[in-house]
């Protein structure tokens, strides 16, 4: 729906689903998955085990992990849209790396973007609905007074190779 409408509410929903349903369906220590996702209050997730608890539907939704990178970045004309704050690298233009994101969320409150090539468009950073106050942005370690448009912080380009943008998201 985000790709059709461009509405930020769908990117916010995608983040909630990603963190609360997809990532949490796999045990980070063992790699085992849940049988189902309980929705009633008082219930908890039960992860399978290699030999004793492996039900017929264990791994349902496993295909979600192959689609994780589909919603991090989008282009809108010459603008580059960042919808998810997850450490990643973006390749554009014949697989030439353009951008690296180093995200420290949820352990800390910021993500940093490093341009590995020049980019003439704007950078649009999603302002998540869970932010407790106004987000702060720094460009090349200097505070940046951004314009907010449709729930995104607009960072005006062009960007040089080596330019950095940091967004602080108050939790």
Coordinates of N, CA and C in Angstrom, one line a residue:
X1 N 0.8 -1.2 0.0 CA 0.0 0.0 0.0 C 0.9 1.3 0.0
X2 N 2.0 1.2 0.7 CA 2.9 2.4 0.6 C 3.3 2.7 -0.8
X3 N 3.7 1.7 -1.6 CA 4.2 1.9 -2.9 C 3.1 2.5 -3.8
X4 N 1.8 2.2 -3.5 CA 0.7 2.7 -4.3 C 0.4 4.2 -3.8
X5 N 0.3 4.4 -2.5 CA -0.2 5.7 -2.0 C 0.9 6.6 -1.6
X6 N 2.1 6.1 -1.1 CA 3.1 7.0 -0.6 C 2.8 7.5 0.8
X7 N 1.8 7.0 1.4 CA 1.4 7.5 2.7 C 2.3 6.9 3.9
X8 N 2.8 7.7 4.7 CA 3.7 7.3 5.8 C 3.0 6.3 6.7
X9 N 1.7 6.4 6.9 CA 1.0 5.4 7.9 C 1.3 4.0 7.5
X10 N 1.5 3.7 6.2 CA 1.8 2.3 5.8 C 3.2 1.9 6.1
X11 N 4.2 2.9 6.1 CA 5.5 2.6 6.5 C 5.6 2.4 8.0
X12 N 4.8 3.2 8.8 CA 4.8 3.0 10.2 C 4.2 1.6 10.5
X13 N 3.1 1.2 9.8 CA 2.6 -0.2 10.0 C 3.6 -1.2 9.7
X14 N 4.3 -1.0 8.6 CA 5.3 -2.0 8.2 C 6.4 -2.2 9.3
X15 N 6.8 -1.1 9.9 CA 7.8 -1.2 11.0 C 7.2 -2.0 12.2
X16 N 6.0 -1.7 12.6 CA 5.4 -2.4 13.7 C 5.3 -3.9 13.3
X17 N 4.9 -4.3 12.1 CA 4.8 -5.7 11.7 C 6.2 -6.3 11.7
X18 N 7.1 -5.6 11.2 CA 8.5 -6.1 11.1 C 9.1 -6.5 12.5
X19 N 8.9 -5.5 13.4 CA 9.5 -5.8 14.7 C 8.7 -6.7 15.6
X20 N 7.4 -6.5 15.6 CA 6.5 -7.3 16.5 C 6.1 -8.6 16.0
X21 N 6.1 -8.8 14.7 CA 5.6 -10.1 14.2 C 6.7 -10.9 13.5
X22 N 7.3 -10.3 12.5 CA 8.3 -11.0 11.7 C 9.6 -11.4 12.5
X23 N 10.3 -10.3 13.0 CA 11.5 -10.6 13.7 C 11.3 -11.5 15.0
X24 N 10.2 -11.2 15.7 CA 9.9 -11.9 16.9 C 9.4 -13.3 16.7
X25 N 9.2 -13.7 15.5 CA 8.8 -15.1 15.2 C 9.9 -16.1 15.2
X26 N 11.2 -15.6 15.3 CA 12.3 -16.4 15.3 C 13.2 -16.1 16.6
X27 N 13.5 -17.2 17.3 CA 14.3 -17.1 18.5 C 15.7 -16.6 18.1
X28 N 16.2 -15.4 18.6 CA 17.5 -14.9 18.1 C 18.7 -15.8 18.6
X29 N 18.5 -16.6 19.7 CA 19.6 -17.4 20.2 C 19.7 -18.7 19.5
X30 N 18.5 -19.3 19.2 CA 18.6 -20.7 18.6 C 18.2 -20.8 17.2
X31 N 17.5 -19.8 16.6 CA 17.1 -19.8 15.3 C 15.7 -20.5 15.1
X32 N 15.2 -21.1 16.1 CA 13.9 -21.9 16.0 C 12.8 -20.8 15.9
X33 N 11.7 -21.3 15.4 CA 10.6 -20.4 15.1 C 9.4 -20.7 16.0
X34 N 8.4 -19.8 15.9 CA 7.1 -20.0 16.7 C 6.2 -20.9 15.8
X35 N 5.3 -21.5 16.5 CA 4.2 -22.3 15.9 C 3.1 -21.3 15.4
X36 N 2.8 -20.4 16.3 CA 1.8 -19.4 15.9 C 2.0 -18.1 16.8
X37 N 1.4 -17.1 16.5 CA 1.6 -15.8 17.2 C 0.3 -15.6 18.1
X38 N 0.4 -15.9 19.4 CA -0.8 -15.6 20.2 C -1.2 -14.2 20.3
X39 N -2.5 -13.9 20.3 CA -2.9 -12.5 20.3 C -3.7 -12.1 21.6
X40 N -4.1 -13.1 22.4 CA -4.8 -12.8 23.6 C -3.9 -12.3 24.7
X41 N -4.4 -11.5 25.6 CA -3.5 -11.0 26.7 C -3.2 -12.2 27.6
X42 N -2.0 -12.2 28.1 CA -1.5 -13.2 29.0 C -0.8 -14.4 28.3
X43 N -0.9 -14.4 27.0 CA -0.2 -15.5 26.3 C 1.2 -15.1 26.0
X44 N 2.0 -16.1 25.6 CA 3.4 -15.8 25.3 C 3.8 -16.7 24.1
X45 N 4.9 -16.3 23.4 CA 5.3 -17.0 22.2 C 6.0 -18.3 22.7
X46 N 5.8 -19.4 22.0 CA 6.5 -20.6 22.2 C 7.3 -21.0 21.0
X47 N 8.6 -21.2 21.2 CA 9.4 -21.5 20.0 C 9.6 -23.0 20.0
X48 N 9.8 -23.5 18.7 CA 10.0 -24.9 18.5 C 11.4 -25.3 19.0
X49 N 11.6 -26.6 19.1 CA 13.0 -27.1 19.4 C 13.3 -28.1 18.3
X50 N 14.6 -28.4 18.1 CA 15.0 -29.3 17.0 C 14.4 -30.7 17.0
X51 N 14.1 -31.2 18.2 CA 13.7 -32.6 18.2 C 12.4 -32.9 18.9
X52 N 12.1 -32.1 20.0 CA 10.9 -32.4 20.8 C 9.6 -31.6 20.5
X53 N 9.8 -30.4 20.0 CA 8.6 -29.5 19.8 C 8.8 -28.9 18.4
X54 N 8.3 -29.7 17.4 CA 8.4 -29.2 16.0 C 7.1 -29.6 15.3
X55 N 6.1 -28.6 15.3 CA 4.8 -28.9 14.9 C 4.6 -28.8 13.4
X56 N 3.5 -29.2 12.9 CA 3.3 -29.2 11.5 C 3.4 -27.9 10.8
X57 N 3.0 -26.8 11.5 CA 3.0 -25.5 10.9 C 4.2 -24.7 11.4
X58 N 5.2 -25.3 12.0 CA 6.4 -24.6 12.5 C 7.0 -24.0 11.2
X59 N 7.4 -22.7 11.3 CA 8.0 -22.0 10.2 C 7.1 -21.3 9.3
X60 N 5.8 -21.4 9.6 CA 4.8 -20.6 8.8 C 5.2 -19.2 8.8
X61 N 5.3 -18.5 7.7 CA 5.7 -17.2 7.7 C 7.2 -17.0 7.5
X62 N 7.9 -18.1 7.3 CA 9.4 -18.1 7.1 C 9.8 -17.3 5.9
X63 N 8.8 -17.3 4.9 CA 9.1 -16.5 3.7 C 9.2 -15.0 3.9
X64 N 8.7 -14.5 5.1 CA 8.8 -13.1 5.4 C 10.2 -12.7 5.5
X65 N 11.1 -13.5 5.9 CA 12.5 -13.1 6.1 C 13.2 -12.8 4.7
X66 N 12.7 -13.4 3.7 CA 13.3 -13.2 2.3 C 12.8 -11.8 1.8
X67 N 11.9 -11.2 2.4 CA 11.3 -9.9 1.9 C 11.7 -8.7 2.8
X68 N 12.6 -8.9 3.8 CA 12.9 -7.9 4.8 C 13.4 -6.6 4.2
X69 N 14.2 -6.7 3.1 CA 14.8 -5.5 2.6 C 13.9 -4.7 1.6
X70 N 12.7 -5.2 1.4 CA 11.8 -4.6 0.4 C 11.3 -3.2 0.8
X71 N 11.3 -2.9 2.0 CA 10.6 -1.7 2.4 C 11.6 -0.7 3.1
X72 N 12.9 -0.8 3.0 CA 13.8 0.1 3.7 C 13.9 1.4 2.9
X73 N 14.1 1.3 1.6 CA 14.3 2.5 0.7 C 13.4 2.5 -0.5
X74 N 13.0 3.7 -0.9 CA 12.3 4.0 -2.1 C 12.8 5.2 -2.8
X75 N 12.5 5.3 -4.0 CA 12.8 6.6 -4.7 C 11.5 7.2 -5.1
X76 N 11.5 8.5 -5.1 CA 10.3 9.3 -5.5 C 10.8 10.4 -6.4
X77 N 10.8 10.2 -7.7 CA 11.5 11.2 -8.6 C 13.0 11.1 -8.3
X78 N 13.6 12.2 -8.0 CA 15.0 12.3 -7.6 C 15.2 12.2 -6.1
X79 N 14.2 12.0 -5.3 CA 14.3 11.9 -3.9 C 14.5 10.5 -3.5
X80 N 15.3 10.3 -2.5 CA 15.6 9.0 -1.9 C 14.8 9.0 -0.5
X81 N 13.9 8.0 -0.4 CA 13.1 7.9 0.8 C 13.6 6.8 1.7
X82 N 13.8 7.1 3.0 CA 14.2 6.1 4.0 C 13.0 5.8 4.8
X83 N 12.5 4.6 4.8 CA 11.3 4.2 5.6 C 11.7 3.4 6.8
X84 N 12.8 2.7 6.8 CA 13.1 1.9 8.0 C 14.5 2.2 8.5
X85 N 14.7 2.2 9.8 CA 16.0 2.4 10.4 C 16.6 1.1 10.8
X86 N 17.3 0.5 9.8 CA 18.0 -0.8 10.0 C 19.3 -0.7 9.3
X87 N 20.4 -1.1 9.9 CA 21.7 -1.1 9.3 C 21.6 -1.9 8.0
X88 N 22.1 -1.2 6.9 CA 22.0 -1.7 5.6 C 22.8 -0.9 4.6
X89 N 22.9 -1.4 3.4 CA 23.6 -0.7 2.3 C 22.7 -0.7 1.1
X90 N 22.6 0.5 0.5 CA 21.8 0.7 -0.7 C 22.6 0.8 -1.9
X91 N 22.4 0.0 -2.9 CA 23.0 0.0 -4.2 C 22.1 0.5 -5.2
X92 N 22.5 1.6 -5.9 CA 21.7 2.1 -7.0 C 22.7 2.2 -8.2
X93 N 22.2 2.5 -9.4 CA 23.0 2.7 -10.5 C 24.0 1.6 -10.8
X94 N 23.5 0.5 -11.3 CA 24.4 -0.6 -11.7 C 25.1 -1.2 -10.6
X95 N 24.4 -1.3 -9.4 CA 24.9 -2.0 -8.2 C 26.1 -1.2 -7.6
X96 N 26.3 0.0 -7.9 CA 27.3 0.9 -7.2 C 26.7 1.3 -5.9
X97 N 27.4 1.1 -4.8 CA 26.9 1.5 -3.5 C 26.7 3.0 -3.4
X98 N 25.6 3.4 -3.0 CA 25.3 4.8 -2.8 C 25.3 5.3 -1.4
X99 N 24.8 4.4 -0.5 CA 24.5 4.8 0.8 C 24.7 3.6 1.8
X100 N 25.2 3.9 2.9 CA 25.3 2.9 4.0 C 24.6 3.5 5.2
X101 N 23.7 2.7 5.8 CA 23.0 3.1 7.0 C 23.5 2.3 8.2
X102 N 23.9 3.1 9.2 CA 24.3 2.4 10.5 C 23.3 2.8 11.5
X103 N 22.5 1.8 11.9 CA 21.4 2.1 12.8 C 21.7 1.5 14.1
X104 N 21.4 2.3 15.2 CA 21.6 1.8 16.5 C 20.3 1.6 17.3
X105 N 19.2 1.7 16.5 CA 17.9 1.5 17.1 C 17.6 0.0 17.2
X106 N 17.1 -0.5 18.2 CA 16.5 0.1 19.4 C 17.4 0.3 20.6
X107 N 18.7 0.0 20.5 CA 19.6 0.1 21.6 C 19.9 1.5 21.9
X108 N 19.9 2.4 20.9 CA 20.1 3.8 21.1 C 19.1 4.5 20.2
X109 N 19.2 5.8 20.1 CA 18.1 6.6 19.4 C 18.5 7.2 18.1
X110 N 19.5 6.7 17.4 CA 19.9 7.3 16.1 C 20.3 6.3 15.1
X111 N 20.2 6.9 13.8 CA 20.8 6.2 12.7 C 21.6 7.2 11.9
X112 N 22.7 6.7 11.3 CA 23.6 7.5 10.5 C 23.7 7.0 9.1
X113 N 23.7 7.9 8.2 CA 23.8 7.6 6.7 C 25.1 8.2 6.2
X114 N 25.8 7.4 5.4 CA 27.1 7.8 4.8 C 26.9 7.6 3.3
X115 N 27.1 8.7 2.6 CA 27.0 8.6 1.1 C 28.4 8.2 0.6
X116 N 28.4 7.1 -0.2 CA 29.7 6.6 -0.7 C 29.9 7.1 -2.2
X117 N 28.9 7.9 -2.6 CA 29.0 8.5 -3.9 C 28.2 9.8 -3.9
X118 N 28.4 10.7 -4.8 CA 27.6 11.9 -4.9 C 26.1 11.6 -5.2
X119 N 25.2 12.4 -4.7 CA 23.8 12.2 -5.0 C 23.2 13.6 -5.1
X120 N 22.4 13.9 -6.1 CA 21.9 15.2 -6.4 C 20.5 15.4 -5.8
X121 N 19.8 14.3 -5.5 CA 18.4 14.5 -5.0 C 18.4 14.8 -3.5
X122 N 17.2 14.9 -3.0 CA 16.9 15.1 -1.5 C 16.9 13.7 -0.8
X123 N 17.0 13.8 0.5 CA 16.9 12.6 1.3 C 15.7 12.8 2.2
X124 N 14.7 11.9 2.2 CA 13.5 12.0 3.0 C 13.6 10.9 4.1
X125 N 13.6 11.3 5.3 CA 13.7 10.4 6.4 C 12.4 10.3 7.2
X126 N 11.8 9.1 7.3 CA 10.6 9.0 7.9 C 10.7 9.3 9.4
X127 N 9.7 10.1 9.9 CA 9.6 10.4 11.3 C 8.6 9.4 11.9
X128 N 9.1 8.4 12.6 CA 8.2 7.4 13.2 C 7.1 8.0 14.1
X129 N 6.0 7.3 14.1 CA 4.9 7.8 15.0 C 5.2 7.7 16.5
X130 N 6.2 6.8 16.8 CA 6.5 6.6 18.2 C 7.5 7.6 18.8
X131 N 7.9 8.6 18.0 CA 8.8 9.6 18.5 C 8.1 10.4 19.6
X132 N 8.9 10.6 20.7 CA 8.3 11.3 21.8 C 8.3 12.8 21.7
X133 N 9.2 13.3 20.8 CA 9.3 14.8 20.6 C 9.9 15.0 19.2
X134 N 10.2 16.2 18.9 CA 10.8 16.5 17.6 C 12.1 15.8 17.4
X135 N 12.3 15.3 16.2 CA 13.5 14.6 15.8 C 14.6 15.7 15.5
X136 N 15.9 15.3 15.7 CA 17.0 16.2 15.3 C 17.7 15.6 14.2
X137 N 18.3 16.4 13.3 CA 19.1 16.0 12.2 C 20.4 16.8 12.2
X138 N 21.5 16.1 11.9 CA 22.8 16.7 11.6 C 23.3 16.3 10.3
X139 N 23.8 17.2 9.5 CA 24.4 16.9 8.2 C 25.9 17.3 8.4
X140 N 26.7 16.3 8.1 CA 28.2 16.5 8.3 C 28.5 17.1 9.7
X141 N 27.9 16.5 10.7 CA 28.1 16.9 12.1 C 27.6 18.3 12.5
X142 N 26.8 18.9 11.7 CA 26.3 20.2 12.0 C 24.8 20.1 12.1
X143 N 24.1 20.7 13.1 CA 22.7 20.7 13.2 C 22.0 21.2 11.9
X144 N 21.0 20.5 11.5 CA 20.3 20.9 10.2 C 18.8 21.2 10.5
X145 N 18.4 22.3 10.0 CA 17.0 22.7 10.2 C 16.2 22.2 9.0
X146 N 15.6 21.1 9.2 CA 14.9 20.4 8.1 C 13.4 20.9 8.0
X147 N 12.9 20.7 6.8 CA 11.4 20.9 6.6 C 10.7 19.6 6.7
X148 N 9.6 19.6 7.4 CA 8.8 18.3 7.6 C 7.7 18.4 6.5
X149 N 7.7 17.3 5.8 CA 6.6 17.2 4.7 C 6.0 15.8 4.8
X150 N 4.7 15.7 5.0 CA 4.0 14.4 5.0 C 4.6 13.4 5.9
X151 N 5.2 13.8 7.1 CA 5.7 12.9 8.0 C 7.2 12.5 7.8
X152 N 7.8 13.2 6.9 CA 9.2 13.0 6.6 C 10.1 14.2 6.8
X153 N 11.3 14.0 7.3 CA 12.3 15.1 7.4 C 12.9 15.2 6.0
X154 N 12.8 16.4 5.4 CA 13.4 16.6 4.1 C 14.8 17.2 4.2
X155 N 15.8 16.4 3.8 CA 17.2 16.9 3.8 C 17.6 17.2 2.4
X156 N 17.8 18.5 2.1 CA 18.0 19.0 0.8 C 19.4 18.6 0.3
X157 N 19.4 18.0 -0.9 CA 20.7 17.7 -1.6 C 21.2 18.9 -2.3
X158 N 22.3 18.8 -3.0 CA 23.0 17.6 -3.3 C 24.0 17.1 -2.2
X159 N 24.4 15.9 -2.2 CA 25.3 15.3 -1.3 C 26.6 14.9 -2.0
X160 N 27.7 15.2 -1.3 CA 29.0 14.8 -1.9 C 29.4 13.4 -1.4
X161 N 30.3 12.8 -2.0 CA 30.9 11.5 -1.6 C 31.4 11.8 -0.2
X162 N 31.0 10.9 0.8 CA 31.5 11.1 2.2 C 30.6 11.9 3.1
X163 N 29.5 12.5 2.5 CA 28.6 13.3 3.3 C 27.9 12.4 4.3
X164 N 27.6 12.9 5.5 CA 26.9 12.1 6.5 C 25.7 12.8 6.9
X165 N 24.6 12.0 7.2 CA 23.4 12.6 7.8 C 23.1 11.7 9.0
X166 N 22.8 12.3 10.1 CA 22.4 11.6 11.3 C 21.1 12.1 11.8
X167 N 20.2 11.1 12.1 CA 18.9 11.4 12.6 C 18.7 10.9 14.0
X168 N 18.3 11.7 14.9 CA 18.1 11.3 16.3 C 16.6 11.2 16.6
X169 N 16.1 10.1 16.9 CA 14.7 9.8 17.1 C 14.4 9.6 18.6
X170 N 13.9 10.6 19.2 CA 13.6 10.5 20.7 C 12.5 9.4 21.0
X171 N 12.9 8.5 21.8 CA 12.0 7.4 22.2 C 11.2 7.7 23.3

